[in-house]
Coordinates of C-alpha atoms and ligand atoms in Angstrom, one line a residue:
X121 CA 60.1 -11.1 -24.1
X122 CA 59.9 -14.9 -23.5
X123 CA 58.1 -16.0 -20.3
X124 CA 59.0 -18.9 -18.1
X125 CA 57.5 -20.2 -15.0
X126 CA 59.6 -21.2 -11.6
X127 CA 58.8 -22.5 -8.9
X128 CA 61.4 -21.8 -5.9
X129 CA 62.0 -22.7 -1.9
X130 CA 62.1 -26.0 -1.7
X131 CA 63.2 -29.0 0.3
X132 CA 65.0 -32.5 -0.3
X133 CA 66.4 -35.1 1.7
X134 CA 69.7 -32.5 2.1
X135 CA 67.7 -30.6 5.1
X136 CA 64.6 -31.6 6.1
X137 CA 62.8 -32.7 2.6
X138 CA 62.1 -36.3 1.7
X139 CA 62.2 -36.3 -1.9
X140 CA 65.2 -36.3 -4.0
X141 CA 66.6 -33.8 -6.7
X142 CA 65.1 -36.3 -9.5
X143 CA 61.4 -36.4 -7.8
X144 CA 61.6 -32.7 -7.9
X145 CA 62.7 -32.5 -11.7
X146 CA 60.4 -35.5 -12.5
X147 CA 57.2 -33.7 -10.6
X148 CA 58.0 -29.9 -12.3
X149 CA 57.9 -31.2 -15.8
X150 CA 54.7 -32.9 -14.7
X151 CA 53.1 -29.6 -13.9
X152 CA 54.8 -27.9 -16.7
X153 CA 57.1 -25.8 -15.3
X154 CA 60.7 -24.4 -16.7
X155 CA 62.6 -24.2 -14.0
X156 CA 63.1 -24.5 -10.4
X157 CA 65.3 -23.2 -7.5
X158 CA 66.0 -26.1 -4.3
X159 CA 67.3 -24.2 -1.5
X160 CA 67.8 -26.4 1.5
X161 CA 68.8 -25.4 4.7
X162 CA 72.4 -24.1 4.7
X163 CA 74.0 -26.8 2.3
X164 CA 74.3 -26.2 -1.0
X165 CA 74.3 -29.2 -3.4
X166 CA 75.7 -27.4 -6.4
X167 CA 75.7 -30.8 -8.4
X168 CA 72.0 -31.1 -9.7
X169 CA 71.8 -28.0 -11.0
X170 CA 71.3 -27.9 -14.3
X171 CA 68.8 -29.5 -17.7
X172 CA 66.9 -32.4 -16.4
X173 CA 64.7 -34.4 -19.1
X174 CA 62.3 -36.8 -19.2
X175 CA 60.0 -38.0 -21.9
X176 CA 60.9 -35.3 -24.2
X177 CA 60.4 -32.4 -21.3
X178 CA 63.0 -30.9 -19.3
X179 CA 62.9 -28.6 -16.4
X180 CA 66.2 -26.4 -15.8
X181 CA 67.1 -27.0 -11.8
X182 CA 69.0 -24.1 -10.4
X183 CA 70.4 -25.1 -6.4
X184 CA 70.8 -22.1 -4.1
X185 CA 70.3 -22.3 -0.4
X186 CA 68.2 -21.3 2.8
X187 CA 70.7 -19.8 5.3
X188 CA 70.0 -19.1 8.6
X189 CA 71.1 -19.5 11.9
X190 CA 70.7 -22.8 13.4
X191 CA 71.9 -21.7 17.2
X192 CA 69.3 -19.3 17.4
X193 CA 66.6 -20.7 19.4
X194 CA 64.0 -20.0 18.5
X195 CA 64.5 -19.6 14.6
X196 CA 64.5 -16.1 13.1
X197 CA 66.2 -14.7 10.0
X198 CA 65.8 -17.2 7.1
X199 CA 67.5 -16.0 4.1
X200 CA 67.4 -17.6 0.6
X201 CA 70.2 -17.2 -1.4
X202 CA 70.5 -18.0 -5.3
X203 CA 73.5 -17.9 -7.3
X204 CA 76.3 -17.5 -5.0
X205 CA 79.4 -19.3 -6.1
X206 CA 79.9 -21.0 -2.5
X207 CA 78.6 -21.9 0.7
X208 CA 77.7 -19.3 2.8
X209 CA 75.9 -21.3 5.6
X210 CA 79.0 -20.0 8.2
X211 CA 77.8 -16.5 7.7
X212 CA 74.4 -16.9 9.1
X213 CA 74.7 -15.6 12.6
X214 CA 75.1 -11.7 11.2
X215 CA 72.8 -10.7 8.7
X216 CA 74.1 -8.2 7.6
X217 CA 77.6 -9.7 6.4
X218 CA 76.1 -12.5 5.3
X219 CA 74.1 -10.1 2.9
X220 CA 77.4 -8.8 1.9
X221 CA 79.4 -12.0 1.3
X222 CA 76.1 -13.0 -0.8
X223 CA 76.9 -10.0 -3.3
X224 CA 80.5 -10.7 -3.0
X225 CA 79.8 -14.2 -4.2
X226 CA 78.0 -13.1 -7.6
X227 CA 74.4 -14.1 -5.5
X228 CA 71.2 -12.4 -4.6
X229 CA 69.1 -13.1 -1.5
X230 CA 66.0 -12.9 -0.4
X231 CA 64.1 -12.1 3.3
X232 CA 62.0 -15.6 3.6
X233 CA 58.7 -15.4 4.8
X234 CA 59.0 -12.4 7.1
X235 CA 56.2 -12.6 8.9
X236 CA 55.0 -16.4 9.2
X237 CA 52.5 -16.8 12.3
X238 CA 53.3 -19.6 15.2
X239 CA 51.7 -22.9 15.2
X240 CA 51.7 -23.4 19.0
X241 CA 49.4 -26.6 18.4
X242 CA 52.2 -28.5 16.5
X243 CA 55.0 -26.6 18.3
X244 CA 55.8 -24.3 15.5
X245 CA 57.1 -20.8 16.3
X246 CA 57.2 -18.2 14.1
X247 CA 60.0 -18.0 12.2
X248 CA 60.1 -13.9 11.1
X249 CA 62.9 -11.6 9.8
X250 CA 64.1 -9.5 12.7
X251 CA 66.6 -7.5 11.5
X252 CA 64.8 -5.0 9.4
X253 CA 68.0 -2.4 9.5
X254 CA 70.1 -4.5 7.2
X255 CA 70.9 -3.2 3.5
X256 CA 72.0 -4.7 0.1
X257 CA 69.0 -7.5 0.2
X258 CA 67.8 -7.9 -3.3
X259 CA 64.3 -8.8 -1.9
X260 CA 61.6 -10.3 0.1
X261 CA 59.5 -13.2 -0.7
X262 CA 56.2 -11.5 -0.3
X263 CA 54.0 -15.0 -0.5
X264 CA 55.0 -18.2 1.2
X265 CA 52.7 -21.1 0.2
X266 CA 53.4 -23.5 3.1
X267 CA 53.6 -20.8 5.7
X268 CA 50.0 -19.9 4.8
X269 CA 48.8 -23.4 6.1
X270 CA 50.3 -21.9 9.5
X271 CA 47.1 -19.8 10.0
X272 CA 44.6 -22.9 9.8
X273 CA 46.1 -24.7 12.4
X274 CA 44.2 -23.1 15.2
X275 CA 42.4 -26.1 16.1
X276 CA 42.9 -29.9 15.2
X277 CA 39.3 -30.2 13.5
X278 CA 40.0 -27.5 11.5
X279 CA 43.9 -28.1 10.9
X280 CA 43.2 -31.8 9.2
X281 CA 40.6 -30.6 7.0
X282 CA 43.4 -28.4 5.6
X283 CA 45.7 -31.2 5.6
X284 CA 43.0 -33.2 3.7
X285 CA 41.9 -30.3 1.7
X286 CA 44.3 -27.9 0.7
X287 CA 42.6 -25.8 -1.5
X288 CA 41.4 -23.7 1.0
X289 CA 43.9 -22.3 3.1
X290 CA 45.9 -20.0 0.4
X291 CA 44.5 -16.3 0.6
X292 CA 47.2 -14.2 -0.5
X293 CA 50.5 -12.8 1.0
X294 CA 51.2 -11.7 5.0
X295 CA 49.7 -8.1 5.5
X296 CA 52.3 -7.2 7.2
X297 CA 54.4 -8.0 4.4
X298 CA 52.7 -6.4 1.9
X299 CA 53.1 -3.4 3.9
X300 CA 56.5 -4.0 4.8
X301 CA 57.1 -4.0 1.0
X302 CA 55.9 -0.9 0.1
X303 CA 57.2 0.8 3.3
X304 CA 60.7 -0.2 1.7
X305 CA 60.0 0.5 -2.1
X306 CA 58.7 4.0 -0.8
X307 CA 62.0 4.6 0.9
X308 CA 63.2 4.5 -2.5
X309 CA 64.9 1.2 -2.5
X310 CA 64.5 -1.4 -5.7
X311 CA 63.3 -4.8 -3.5
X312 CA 61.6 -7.5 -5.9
X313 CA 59.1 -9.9 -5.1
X314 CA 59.2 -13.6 -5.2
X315 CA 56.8 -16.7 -4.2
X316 CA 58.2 -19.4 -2.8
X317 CA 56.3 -22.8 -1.8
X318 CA 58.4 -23.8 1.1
X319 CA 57.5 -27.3 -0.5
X320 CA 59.2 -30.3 2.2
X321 CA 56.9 -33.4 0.9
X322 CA 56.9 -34.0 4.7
X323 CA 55.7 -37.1 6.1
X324 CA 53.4 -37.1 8.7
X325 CA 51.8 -39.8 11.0
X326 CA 48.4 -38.1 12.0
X327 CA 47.1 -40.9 14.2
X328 CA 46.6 -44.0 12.8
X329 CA 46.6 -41.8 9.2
X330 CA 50.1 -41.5 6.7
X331 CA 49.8 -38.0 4.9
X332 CA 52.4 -36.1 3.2
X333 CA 52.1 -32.2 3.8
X334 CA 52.0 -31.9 0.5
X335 CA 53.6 -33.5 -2.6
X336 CA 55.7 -31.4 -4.7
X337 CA 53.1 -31.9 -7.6
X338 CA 51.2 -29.7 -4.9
X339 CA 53.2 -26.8 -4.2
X340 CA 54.4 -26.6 -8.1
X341 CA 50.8 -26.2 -9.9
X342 CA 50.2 -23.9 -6.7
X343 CA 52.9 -20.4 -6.0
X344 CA 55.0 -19.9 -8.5
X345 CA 57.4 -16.9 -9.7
X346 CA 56.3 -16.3 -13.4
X347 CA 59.6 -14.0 -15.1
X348 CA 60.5 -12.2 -18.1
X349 CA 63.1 -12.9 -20.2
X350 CA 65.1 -10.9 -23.1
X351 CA 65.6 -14.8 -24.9
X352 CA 64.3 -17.6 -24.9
X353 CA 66.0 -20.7 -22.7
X354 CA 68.8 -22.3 -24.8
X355 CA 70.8 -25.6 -24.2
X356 CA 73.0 -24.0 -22.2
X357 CA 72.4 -24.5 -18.8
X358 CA 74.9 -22.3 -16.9
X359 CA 73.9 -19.0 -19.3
X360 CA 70.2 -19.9 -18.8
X361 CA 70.7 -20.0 -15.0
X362 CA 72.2 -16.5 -15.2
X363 CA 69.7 -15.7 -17.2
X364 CA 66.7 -16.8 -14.7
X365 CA 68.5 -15.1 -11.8
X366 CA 69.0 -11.9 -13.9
X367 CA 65.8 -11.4 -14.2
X368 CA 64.8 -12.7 -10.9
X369 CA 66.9 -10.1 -9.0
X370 CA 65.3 -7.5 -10.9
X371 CA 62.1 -8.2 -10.3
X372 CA 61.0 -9.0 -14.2
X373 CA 58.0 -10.6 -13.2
X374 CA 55.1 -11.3 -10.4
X375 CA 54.0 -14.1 -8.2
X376 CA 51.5 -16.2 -9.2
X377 CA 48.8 -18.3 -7.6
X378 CA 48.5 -21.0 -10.5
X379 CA 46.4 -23.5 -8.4
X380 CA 43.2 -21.0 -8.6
X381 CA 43.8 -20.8 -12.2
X382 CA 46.7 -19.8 -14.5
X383 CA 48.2 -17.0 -14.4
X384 CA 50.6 -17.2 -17.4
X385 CA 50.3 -14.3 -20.3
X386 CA 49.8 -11.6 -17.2
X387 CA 51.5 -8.5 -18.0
X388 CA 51.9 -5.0 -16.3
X389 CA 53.9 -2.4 -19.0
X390 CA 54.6 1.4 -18.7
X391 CA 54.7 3.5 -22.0
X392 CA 56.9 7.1 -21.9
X393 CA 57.5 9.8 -24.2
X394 CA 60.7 7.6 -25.9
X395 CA 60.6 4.5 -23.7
X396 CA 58.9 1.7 -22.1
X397 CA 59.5 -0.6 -19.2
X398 CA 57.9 -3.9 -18.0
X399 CA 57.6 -4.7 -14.1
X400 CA 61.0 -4.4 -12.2
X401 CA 62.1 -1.7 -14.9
X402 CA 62.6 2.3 -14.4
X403 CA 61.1 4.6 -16.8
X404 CA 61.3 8.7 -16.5
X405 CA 58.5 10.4 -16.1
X406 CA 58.8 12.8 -18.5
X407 CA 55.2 14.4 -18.3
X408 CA 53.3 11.2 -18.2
X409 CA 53.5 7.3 -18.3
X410 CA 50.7 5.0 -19.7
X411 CA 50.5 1.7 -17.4
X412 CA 48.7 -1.0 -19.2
X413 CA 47.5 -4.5 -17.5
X414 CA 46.8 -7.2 -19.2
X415 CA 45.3 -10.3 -17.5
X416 CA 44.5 -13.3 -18.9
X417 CA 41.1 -13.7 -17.5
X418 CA 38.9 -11.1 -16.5
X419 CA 39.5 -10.3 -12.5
X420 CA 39.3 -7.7 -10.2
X421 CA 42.8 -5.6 -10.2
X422 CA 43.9 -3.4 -8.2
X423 CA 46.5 -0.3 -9.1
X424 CA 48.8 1.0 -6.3
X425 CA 51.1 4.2 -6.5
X426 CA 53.4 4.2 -3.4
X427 CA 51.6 1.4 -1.7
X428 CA 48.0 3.5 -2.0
X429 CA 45.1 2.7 -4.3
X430 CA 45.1 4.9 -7.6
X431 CA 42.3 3.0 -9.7
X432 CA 40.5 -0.1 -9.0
X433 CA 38.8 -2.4 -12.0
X434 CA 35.9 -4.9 -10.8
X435 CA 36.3 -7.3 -13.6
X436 CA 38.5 -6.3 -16.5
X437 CA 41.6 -8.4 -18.9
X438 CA 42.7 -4.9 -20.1
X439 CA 43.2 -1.6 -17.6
X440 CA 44.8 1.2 -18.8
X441 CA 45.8 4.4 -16.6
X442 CA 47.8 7.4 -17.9
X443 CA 49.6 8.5 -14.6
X444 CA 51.5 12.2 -14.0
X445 CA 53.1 11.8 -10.6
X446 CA 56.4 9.9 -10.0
X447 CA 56.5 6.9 -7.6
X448 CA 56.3 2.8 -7.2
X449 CA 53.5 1.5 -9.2
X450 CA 52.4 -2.4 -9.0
X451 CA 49.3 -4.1 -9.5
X452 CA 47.5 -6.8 -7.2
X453 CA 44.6 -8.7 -8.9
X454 CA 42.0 -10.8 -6.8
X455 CA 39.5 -13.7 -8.0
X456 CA 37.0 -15.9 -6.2
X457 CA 38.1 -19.4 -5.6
X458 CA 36.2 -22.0 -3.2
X459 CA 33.8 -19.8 -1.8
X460 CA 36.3 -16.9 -1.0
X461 CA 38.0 -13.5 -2.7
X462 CA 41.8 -14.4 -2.7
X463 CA 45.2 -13.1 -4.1
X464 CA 45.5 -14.3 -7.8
X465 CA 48.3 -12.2 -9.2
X466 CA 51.2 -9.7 -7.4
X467 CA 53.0 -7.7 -9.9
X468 CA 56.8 -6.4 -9.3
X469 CA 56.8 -2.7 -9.5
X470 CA 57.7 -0.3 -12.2
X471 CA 59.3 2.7 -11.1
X472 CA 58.4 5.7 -12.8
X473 CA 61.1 8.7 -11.5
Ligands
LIG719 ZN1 62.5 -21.0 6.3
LIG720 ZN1 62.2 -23.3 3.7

């Protein structure tokens, strides 16, 4: 299986970004990524996506969109939808049918940072999912990078060293979400993860000081969405973009925090009796499942079975764990970064039945 890199939820000039769709293609192949996904808020710019080169690199640019409500004051119910075949921004007072029209348009959708604090200091409210009984969602996005920087901004002191210094804020997805997740996966749905940066490049005047919160170079060598693919990318952009979203909707990967150092070469495999699967994949359990982890540094990782512990590793690059009960399995690994422990690598699940 070939692996790519993607970074996804971001912002242009089309909503409330200030680059443009050639900054964002110029700054991924800077940081070396293969694709991204701009999703700005419901308008959906289908005519950037595509192969975009420069110097000899390209970065593949898929457009989907952030949907939500925009009468609902205050903001709830963000969803990010990739791959629909039209705009579905007039959908986004119900949920649920909007949900529906995105599976009806060949899409997939995503909850968007469910569980974001407030930032009553800079008159930011939280901006959650509230309606938790809708169906057909193909995910959540467990990890938002610029939601995150919500949390620090308790107090000014402490809100422009983060500004300054963003290489401290990032610990590792909502807790809430994180057990949102596997309350869902344990209801026996299939929900896949993604990280999204919620990059804007916003410019801000912070007294007498210009900053932008934060470039896209940023975000992209920061949260990214590392999948798994049956090929490797080709020339053709439209088959490639199915490709991506293929995999994305399955959940053929894990999210990544690249900034603290790379997570690229991370896998999480199950071997049956006569079959194996690779995160986001089913596998029977037919009297017992090898998982395997490989990391590509040693760290401390975590195994989960139904959203509780089964084995813990304090610094490994190879666990193995022969496991006889059915259920969700994913894997969470944690390294120290700038004094503190923090989220390093979230796995999709595989589901052993
Ligand atoms: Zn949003
Ligand atoms: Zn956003």
């Amino acid at each position: 299986m070939r692996e790519i890199t993607v970074n996804l939820h971001m912002h242009t000039r089309y909503s409330d970004g200030t680059g443009l769709h050639k900054d964002i293609a110029a700054a991924a192949i800077r940081q070396g990524l293969d694709a991204v996904i701009v999703t700005d808020h419901n308008v959906l710019v289908k005519d950037f996506e595509g192969y975009h080169s420069e110097g000899g690199k390209r970065v593949l640019m898929l457009i989907g969109q952030e949907v939500h409500d925009q009468a609902r004051d205050p903001q709830k119910n963000h969803l990010l939808v990739f791959g629909a075949d039209r705009d579905l921004a007039t959908l986004a007072e119900n949920p649920q049918a909007l949900i529906n029209a995105v599976r009806e348009a060949g899409g997939i959708c995503f909850l968007a940072h469910p569980h974001e604090p407030a930032a009553p200091l800079f008159h930011e409210t939280a901006i959650t999912w509230e309606d938790w009984n809708v169906q057909g969602f193909t995910g959540i996005e467990l990890w938002n990078h610029l939601s995150q920087l919500k949390y620090a901004l308790t107090n000014w002191p402490r809100a422009l060293f983060n500004v300054f210094f963003p290489y401290f804020f990032a610990r590792g997805p909502d807790l809430p979400t994180l057990a949102k997740w596997d309350e869902l996966l344990a209801s026996g749905r299939r929900v896949a993860a993604i990280g999204g940066s919620d990059a804007h490049a916003l410019h801000q005047h912070l007294g007498p000081i210009k900053k932008t919160i934060f470039p896209y170079d940023f975000h992209f060598a920061a949260l990214n969405t590392h999948l798994l693919l049956d090929r490797p990318l080709s020339d053709d952009s439209n088959a490639d973009c199915e490709l991506a979203l293929a995999s994305l909707g399955l959940g053929r990967g894990w999210v990544g925090f690249d900034l603290i150092a790379p997570t690229r070469g991370f896998r999480f495999g199950a071997q049956g009796r006569e079959q194996e699967a690779v995160m986001g994949e089913e596998i029977p359990l037919a009297g017992g499942v090898t998982l395997q982890v490989k990391l590509p540094a040693a760290a401390e990782t975590v195994l989960l079975r139904n959203g509780q512990k089964v084995q813990a590793w304090k610094r490994a690059e190879n666990c193995v764990r022969t496991v006889t009960e059915a259920g969700v399995y994913r894997v969470e690994v944690y390294r120290r970064y700038l004094g503190a422990r923090r989220g390093w690598i979230f796995s999709n699940p595989i589901y052993v039945r």
